[in-house]
CSV table of C-alpha atoms in Angstrom, one decimal:
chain,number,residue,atom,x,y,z
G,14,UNK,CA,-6.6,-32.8,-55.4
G,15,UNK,CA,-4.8,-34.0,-52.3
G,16,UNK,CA,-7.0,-32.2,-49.6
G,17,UNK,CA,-4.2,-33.9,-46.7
G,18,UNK,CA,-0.9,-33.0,-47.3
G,19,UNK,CA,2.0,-35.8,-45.6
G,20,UNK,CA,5.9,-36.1,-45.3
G,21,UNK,CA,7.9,-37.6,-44.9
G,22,UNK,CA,6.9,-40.2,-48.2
G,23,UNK,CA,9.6,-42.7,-46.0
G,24,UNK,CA,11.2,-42.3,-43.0
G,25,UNK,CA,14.2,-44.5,-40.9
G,26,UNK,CA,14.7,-44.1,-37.4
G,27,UNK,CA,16.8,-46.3,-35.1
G,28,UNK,CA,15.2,-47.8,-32.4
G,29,UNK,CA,14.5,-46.2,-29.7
G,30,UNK,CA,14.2,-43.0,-31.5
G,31,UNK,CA,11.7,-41.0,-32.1
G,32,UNK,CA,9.6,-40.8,-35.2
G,33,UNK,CA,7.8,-37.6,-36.4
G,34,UNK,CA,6.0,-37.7,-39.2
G,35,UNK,CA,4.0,-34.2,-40.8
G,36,UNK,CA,0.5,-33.5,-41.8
G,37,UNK,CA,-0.6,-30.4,-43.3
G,38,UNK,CA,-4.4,-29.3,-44.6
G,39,UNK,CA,-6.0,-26.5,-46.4
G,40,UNK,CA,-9.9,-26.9,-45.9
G,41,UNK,CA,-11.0,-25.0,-42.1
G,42,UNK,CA,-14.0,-27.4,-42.6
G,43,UNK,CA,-12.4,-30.7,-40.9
G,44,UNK,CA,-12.6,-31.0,-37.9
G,45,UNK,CA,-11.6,-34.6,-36.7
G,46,UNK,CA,-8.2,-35.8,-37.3
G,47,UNK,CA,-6.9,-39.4,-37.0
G,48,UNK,CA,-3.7,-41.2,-37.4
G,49,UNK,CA,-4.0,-44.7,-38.7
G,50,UNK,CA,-1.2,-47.5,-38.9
G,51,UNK,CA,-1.3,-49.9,-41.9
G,52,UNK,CA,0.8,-53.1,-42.4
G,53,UNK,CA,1.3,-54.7,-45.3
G,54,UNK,CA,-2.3,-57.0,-46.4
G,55,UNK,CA,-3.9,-55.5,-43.3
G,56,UNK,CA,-6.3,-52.3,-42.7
G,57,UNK,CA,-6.0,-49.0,-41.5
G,58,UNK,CA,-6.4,-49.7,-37.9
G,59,UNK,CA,-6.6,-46.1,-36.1
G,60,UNK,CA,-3.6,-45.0,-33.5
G,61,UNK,CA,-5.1,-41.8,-31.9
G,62,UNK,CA,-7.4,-39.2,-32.9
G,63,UNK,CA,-7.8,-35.3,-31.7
G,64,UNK,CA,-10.2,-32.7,-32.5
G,65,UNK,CA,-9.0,-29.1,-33.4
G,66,UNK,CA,-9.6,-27.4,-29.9
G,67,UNK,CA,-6.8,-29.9,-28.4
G,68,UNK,CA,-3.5,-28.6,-28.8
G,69,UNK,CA,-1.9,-32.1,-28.0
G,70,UNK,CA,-2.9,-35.6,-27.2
G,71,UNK,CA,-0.6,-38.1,-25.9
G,72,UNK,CA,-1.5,-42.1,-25.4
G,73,UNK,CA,1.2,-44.4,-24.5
G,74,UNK,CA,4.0,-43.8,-26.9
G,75,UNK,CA,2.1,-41.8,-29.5
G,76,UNK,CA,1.6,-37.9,-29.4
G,77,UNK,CA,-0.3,-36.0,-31.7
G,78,UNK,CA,0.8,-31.9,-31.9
G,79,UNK,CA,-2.2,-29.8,-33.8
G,80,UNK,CA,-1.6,-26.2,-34.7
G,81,UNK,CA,-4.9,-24.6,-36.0
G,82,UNK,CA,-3.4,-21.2,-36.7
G,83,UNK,CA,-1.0,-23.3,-38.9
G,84,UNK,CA,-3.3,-26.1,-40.2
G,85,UNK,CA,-0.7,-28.5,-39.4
G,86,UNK,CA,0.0,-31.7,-37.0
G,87,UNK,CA,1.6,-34.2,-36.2
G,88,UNK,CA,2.5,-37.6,-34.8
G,89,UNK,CA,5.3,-38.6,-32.4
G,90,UNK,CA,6.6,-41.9,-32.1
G,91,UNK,CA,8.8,-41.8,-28.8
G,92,UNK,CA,11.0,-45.2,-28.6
G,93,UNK,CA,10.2,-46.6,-31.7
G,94,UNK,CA,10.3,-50.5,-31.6
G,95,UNK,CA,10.8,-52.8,-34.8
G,96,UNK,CA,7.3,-53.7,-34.4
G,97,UNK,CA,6.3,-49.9,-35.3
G,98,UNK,CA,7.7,-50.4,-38.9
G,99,UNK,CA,4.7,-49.9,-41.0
G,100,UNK,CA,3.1,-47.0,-42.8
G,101,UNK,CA,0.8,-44.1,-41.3
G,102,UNK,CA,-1.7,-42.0,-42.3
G,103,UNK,CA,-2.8,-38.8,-41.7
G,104,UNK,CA,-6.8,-38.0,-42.1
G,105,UNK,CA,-8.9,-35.0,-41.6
G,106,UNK,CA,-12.9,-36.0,-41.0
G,107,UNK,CA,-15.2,-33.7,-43.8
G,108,UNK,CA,-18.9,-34.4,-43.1
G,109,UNK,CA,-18.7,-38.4,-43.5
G,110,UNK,CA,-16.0,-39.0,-45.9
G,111,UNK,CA,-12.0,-39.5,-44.4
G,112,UNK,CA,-9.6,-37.8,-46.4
G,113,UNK,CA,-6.3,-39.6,-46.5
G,114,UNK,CA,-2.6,-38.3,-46.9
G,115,UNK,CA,-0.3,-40.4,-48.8
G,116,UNK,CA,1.5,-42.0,-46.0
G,117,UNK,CA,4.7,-42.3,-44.8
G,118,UNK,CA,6.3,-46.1,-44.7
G,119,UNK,CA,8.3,-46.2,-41.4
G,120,UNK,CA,11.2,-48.3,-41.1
G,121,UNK,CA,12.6,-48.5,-37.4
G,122,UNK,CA,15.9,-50.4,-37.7
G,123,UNK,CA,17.1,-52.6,-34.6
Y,1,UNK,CA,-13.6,-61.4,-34.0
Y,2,UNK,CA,-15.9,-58.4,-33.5
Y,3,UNK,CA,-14.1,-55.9,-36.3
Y,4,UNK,CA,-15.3,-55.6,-39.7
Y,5,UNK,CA,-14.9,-58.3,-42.1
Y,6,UNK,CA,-14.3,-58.7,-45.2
Y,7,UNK,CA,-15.1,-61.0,-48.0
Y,8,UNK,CA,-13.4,-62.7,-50.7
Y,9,UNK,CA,-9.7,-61.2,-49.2
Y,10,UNK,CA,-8.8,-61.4,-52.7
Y,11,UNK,CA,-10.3,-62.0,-56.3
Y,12,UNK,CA,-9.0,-62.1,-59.5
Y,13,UNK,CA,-10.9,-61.8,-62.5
Y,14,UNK,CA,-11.1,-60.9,-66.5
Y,15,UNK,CA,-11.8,-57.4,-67.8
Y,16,UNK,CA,-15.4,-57.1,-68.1
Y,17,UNK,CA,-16.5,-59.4,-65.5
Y,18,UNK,CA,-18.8,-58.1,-63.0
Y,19,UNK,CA,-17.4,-59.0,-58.8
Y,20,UNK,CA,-19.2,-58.3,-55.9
Y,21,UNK,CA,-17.9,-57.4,-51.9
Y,22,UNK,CA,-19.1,-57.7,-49.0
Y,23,UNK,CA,-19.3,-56.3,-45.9
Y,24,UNK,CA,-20.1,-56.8,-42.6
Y,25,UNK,CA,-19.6,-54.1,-39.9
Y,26,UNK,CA,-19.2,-54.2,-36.2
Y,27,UNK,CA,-22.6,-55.3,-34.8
Y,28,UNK,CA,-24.7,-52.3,-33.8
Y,29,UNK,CA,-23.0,-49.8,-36.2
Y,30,UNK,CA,-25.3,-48.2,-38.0
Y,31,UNK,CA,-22.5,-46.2,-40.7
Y,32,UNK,CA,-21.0,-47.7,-43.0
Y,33,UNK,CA,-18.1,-46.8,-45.4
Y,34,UNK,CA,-16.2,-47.7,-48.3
Y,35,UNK,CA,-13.1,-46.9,-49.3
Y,36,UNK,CA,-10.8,-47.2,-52.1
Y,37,UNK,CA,-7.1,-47.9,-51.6
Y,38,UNK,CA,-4.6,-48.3,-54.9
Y,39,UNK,CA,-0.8,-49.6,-54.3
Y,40,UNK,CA,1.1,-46.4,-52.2
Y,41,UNK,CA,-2.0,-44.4,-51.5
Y,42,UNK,CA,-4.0,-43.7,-49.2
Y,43,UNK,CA,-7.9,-45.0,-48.8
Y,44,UNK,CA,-10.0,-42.9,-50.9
Y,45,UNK,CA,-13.8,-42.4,-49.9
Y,46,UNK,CA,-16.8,-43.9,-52.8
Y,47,UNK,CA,-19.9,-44.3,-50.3
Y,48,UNK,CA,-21.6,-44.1,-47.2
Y,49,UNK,CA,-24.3,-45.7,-45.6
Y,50,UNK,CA,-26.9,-44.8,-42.3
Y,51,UNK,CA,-28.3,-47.5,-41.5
Y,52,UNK,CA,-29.7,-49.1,-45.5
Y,53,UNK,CA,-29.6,-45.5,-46.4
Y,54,UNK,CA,-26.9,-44.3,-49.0
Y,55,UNK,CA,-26.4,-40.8,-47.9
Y,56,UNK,CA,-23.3,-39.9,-49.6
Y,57,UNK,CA,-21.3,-40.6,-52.4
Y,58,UNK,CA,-17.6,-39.6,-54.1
Y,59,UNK,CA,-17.0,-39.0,-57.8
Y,60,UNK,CA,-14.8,-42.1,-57.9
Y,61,UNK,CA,-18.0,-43.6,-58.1
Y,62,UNK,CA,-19.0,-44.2,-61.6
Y,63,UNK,CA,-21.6,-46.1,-63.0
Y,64,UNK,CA,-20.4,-49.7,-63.1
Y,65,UNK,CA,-20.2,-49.3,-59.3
Y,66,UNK,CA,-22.8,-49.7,-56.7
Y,67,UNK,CA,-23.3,-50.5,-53.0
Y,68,UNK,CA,-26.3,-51.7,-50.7
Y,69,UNK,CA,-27.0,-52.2,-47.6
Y,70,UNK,CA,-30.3,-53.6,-47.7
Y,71,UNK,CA,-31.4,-54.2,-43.9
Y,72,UNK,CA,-29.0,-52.0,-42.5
Y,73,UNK,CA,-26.2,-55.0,-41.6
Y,74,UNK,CA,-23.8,-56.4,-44.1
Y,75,UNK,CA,-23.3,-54.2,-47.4
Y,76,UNK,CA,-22.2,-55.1,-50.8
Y,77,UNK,CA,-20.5,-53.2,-53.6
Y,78,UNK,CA,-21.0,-54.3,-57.0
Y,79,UNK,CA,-18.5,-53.5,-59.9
Y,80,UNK,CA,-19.8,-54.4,-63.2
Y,81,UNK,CA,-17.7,-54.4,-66.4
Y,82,UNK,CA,-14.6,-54.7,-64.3
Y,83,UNK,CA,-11.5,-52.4,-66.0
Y,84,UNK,CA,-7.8,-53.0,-65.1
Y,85,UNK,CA,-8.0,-49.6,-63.5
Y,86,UNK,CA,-10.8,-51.2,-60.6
Y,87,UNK,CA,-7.3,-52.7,-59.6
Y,88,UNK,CA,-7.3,-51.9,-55.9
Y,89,UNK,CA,-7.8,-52.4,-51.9
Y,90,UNK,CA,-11.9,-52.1,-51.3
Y,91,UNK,CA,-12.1,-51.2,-47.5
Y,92,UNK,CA,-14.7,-51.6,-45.4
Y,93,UNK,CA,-15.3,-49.5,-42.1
Y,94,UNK,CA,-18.2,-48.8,-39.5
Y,95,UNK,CA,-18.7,-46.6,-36.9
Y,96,UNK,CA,-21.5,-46.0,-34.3
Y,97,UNK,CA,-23.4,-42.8,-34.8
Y,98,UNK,CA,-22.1,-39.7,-32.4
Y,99,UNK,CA,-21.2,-36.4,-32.2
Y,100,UNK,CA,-20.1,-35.0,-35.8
Y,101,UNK,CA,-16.5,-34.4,-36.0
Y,102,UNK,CA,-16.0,-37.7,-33.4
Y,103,UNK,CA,-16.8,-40.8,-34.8
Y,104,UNK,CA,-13.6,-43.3,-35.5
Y,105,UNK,CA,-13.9,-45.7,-38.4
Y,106,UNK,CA,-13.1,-48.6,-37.7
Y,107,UNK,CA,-11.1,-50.3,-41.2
Y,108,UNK,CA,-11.7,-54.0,-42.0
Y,109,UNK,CA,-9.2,-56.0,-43.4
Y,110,UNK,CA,-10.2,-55.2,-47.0
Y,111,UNK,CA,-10.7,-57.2,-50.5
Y,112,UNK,CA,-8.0,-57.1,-53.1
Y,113,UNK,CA,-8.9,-57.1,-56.6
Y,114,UNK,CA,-7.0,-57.8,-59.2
Y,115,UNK,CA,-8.4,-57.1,-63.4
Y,116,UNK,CA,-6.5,-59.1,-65.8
């Protein structure tokens, strides 16, 4: 059962767009929730992170929006580059374990 | 290179062959993790280590698998009677202990393993 819940599955934006991609989560137990960015042959390597008492977090050109009431978030991409084309994950933090959404393969086209 | 690392990067072998991993995490952190990560998916947790202790661990893992970490530093997981379904990304990550509900794992670069 997919605790983490992601869309879009794939997503193209031109560059210099920006790049919204949706998380969703049942379980009022997590209570740490990361974004990671994967390219291809490589590991998760983590993009920013916020806790459930922060509405929003913003570092460089990533933003992540939480609603608790909603048991939603999401990430912003503002000015997506080429170099951003990969695929993210979601993750809420249970205890110890990571629990993964599906990702979403980004394409940002030139 | 201070991240995690990862060793073999890949390995191919027969159905029914036993492979092992290893892992070594960022110096100085004492949790350890692996994770299981299958072609458009996302990583899916099997263990966890403090320190050389193996606190928790998923359903995925069965039998034929198991992981040490027997000074607390590098860990290994051990499939035996590998099965095409084993195919898969094995991820690494550490983290330093802090607050719950805080800690970032940090991924390595993983091992893919390929049953024929």
């Amino acid at each position: 059962q997919q605790q983490v819940k992601q869309s879009p599955q794939s997503l193209i934006v031109q560059k210099g767009g920006i790049s919204i991609i949706n998380c969703a989560y049942e379980n009022t137990a997590f209570d740490y929730f990361p974004w990671y960015q994967q390219f291809p042959g490589k590991g998760p390597a983590l993009l920013i992170a916020i806790r459930p008492d922060v509405s929003e977090k913003k570092e460089g050109r990533f933003t992540i929006s939480f609603n608790k009431s909603a048991k939603q978030f999401s990430l912003h991409i503002m000015d997506s580059q080429p170099g951003d084309s990969a695929t993210y994950f979601c993750a809420a933090l249970s205890g110890y374990a990571l629990n993964f959404g599906k990702g979403t393969s980004l394409l940002v086209t030139p | 290179d201070t991240g995690v690392s990862q060793n073999p990067r890949h390995k191919i072998t027969k159905r029914g062959q036993n492979v092992t991993f290893r892992c070594d995490p960022i110096s100085e952190h004492n949790r350890l993790y692996w994770y299981r990560q299958t072609l458009g998916q996302g990583p899916e947790f099997l263990t966890y280590f403090q320190n050389e202790a193996q606190l928790e661990k998923s359903r995925l893992l069965s039998d034929r698998f198991s992981a040490e970490r027997p000074k607390g530093s590098f860990s290994t997981l051990e499939i035996q009677r590998t099965e095409q379904g084993d195919s898969a990304m094995y991820l690494c990550a550490s983290s330093p202990i802090g607050l719950a509900g805080q800690e970032t794992q940090y991924f390595g670069p993983g091992t893919r393993l390929l049953v024929l």
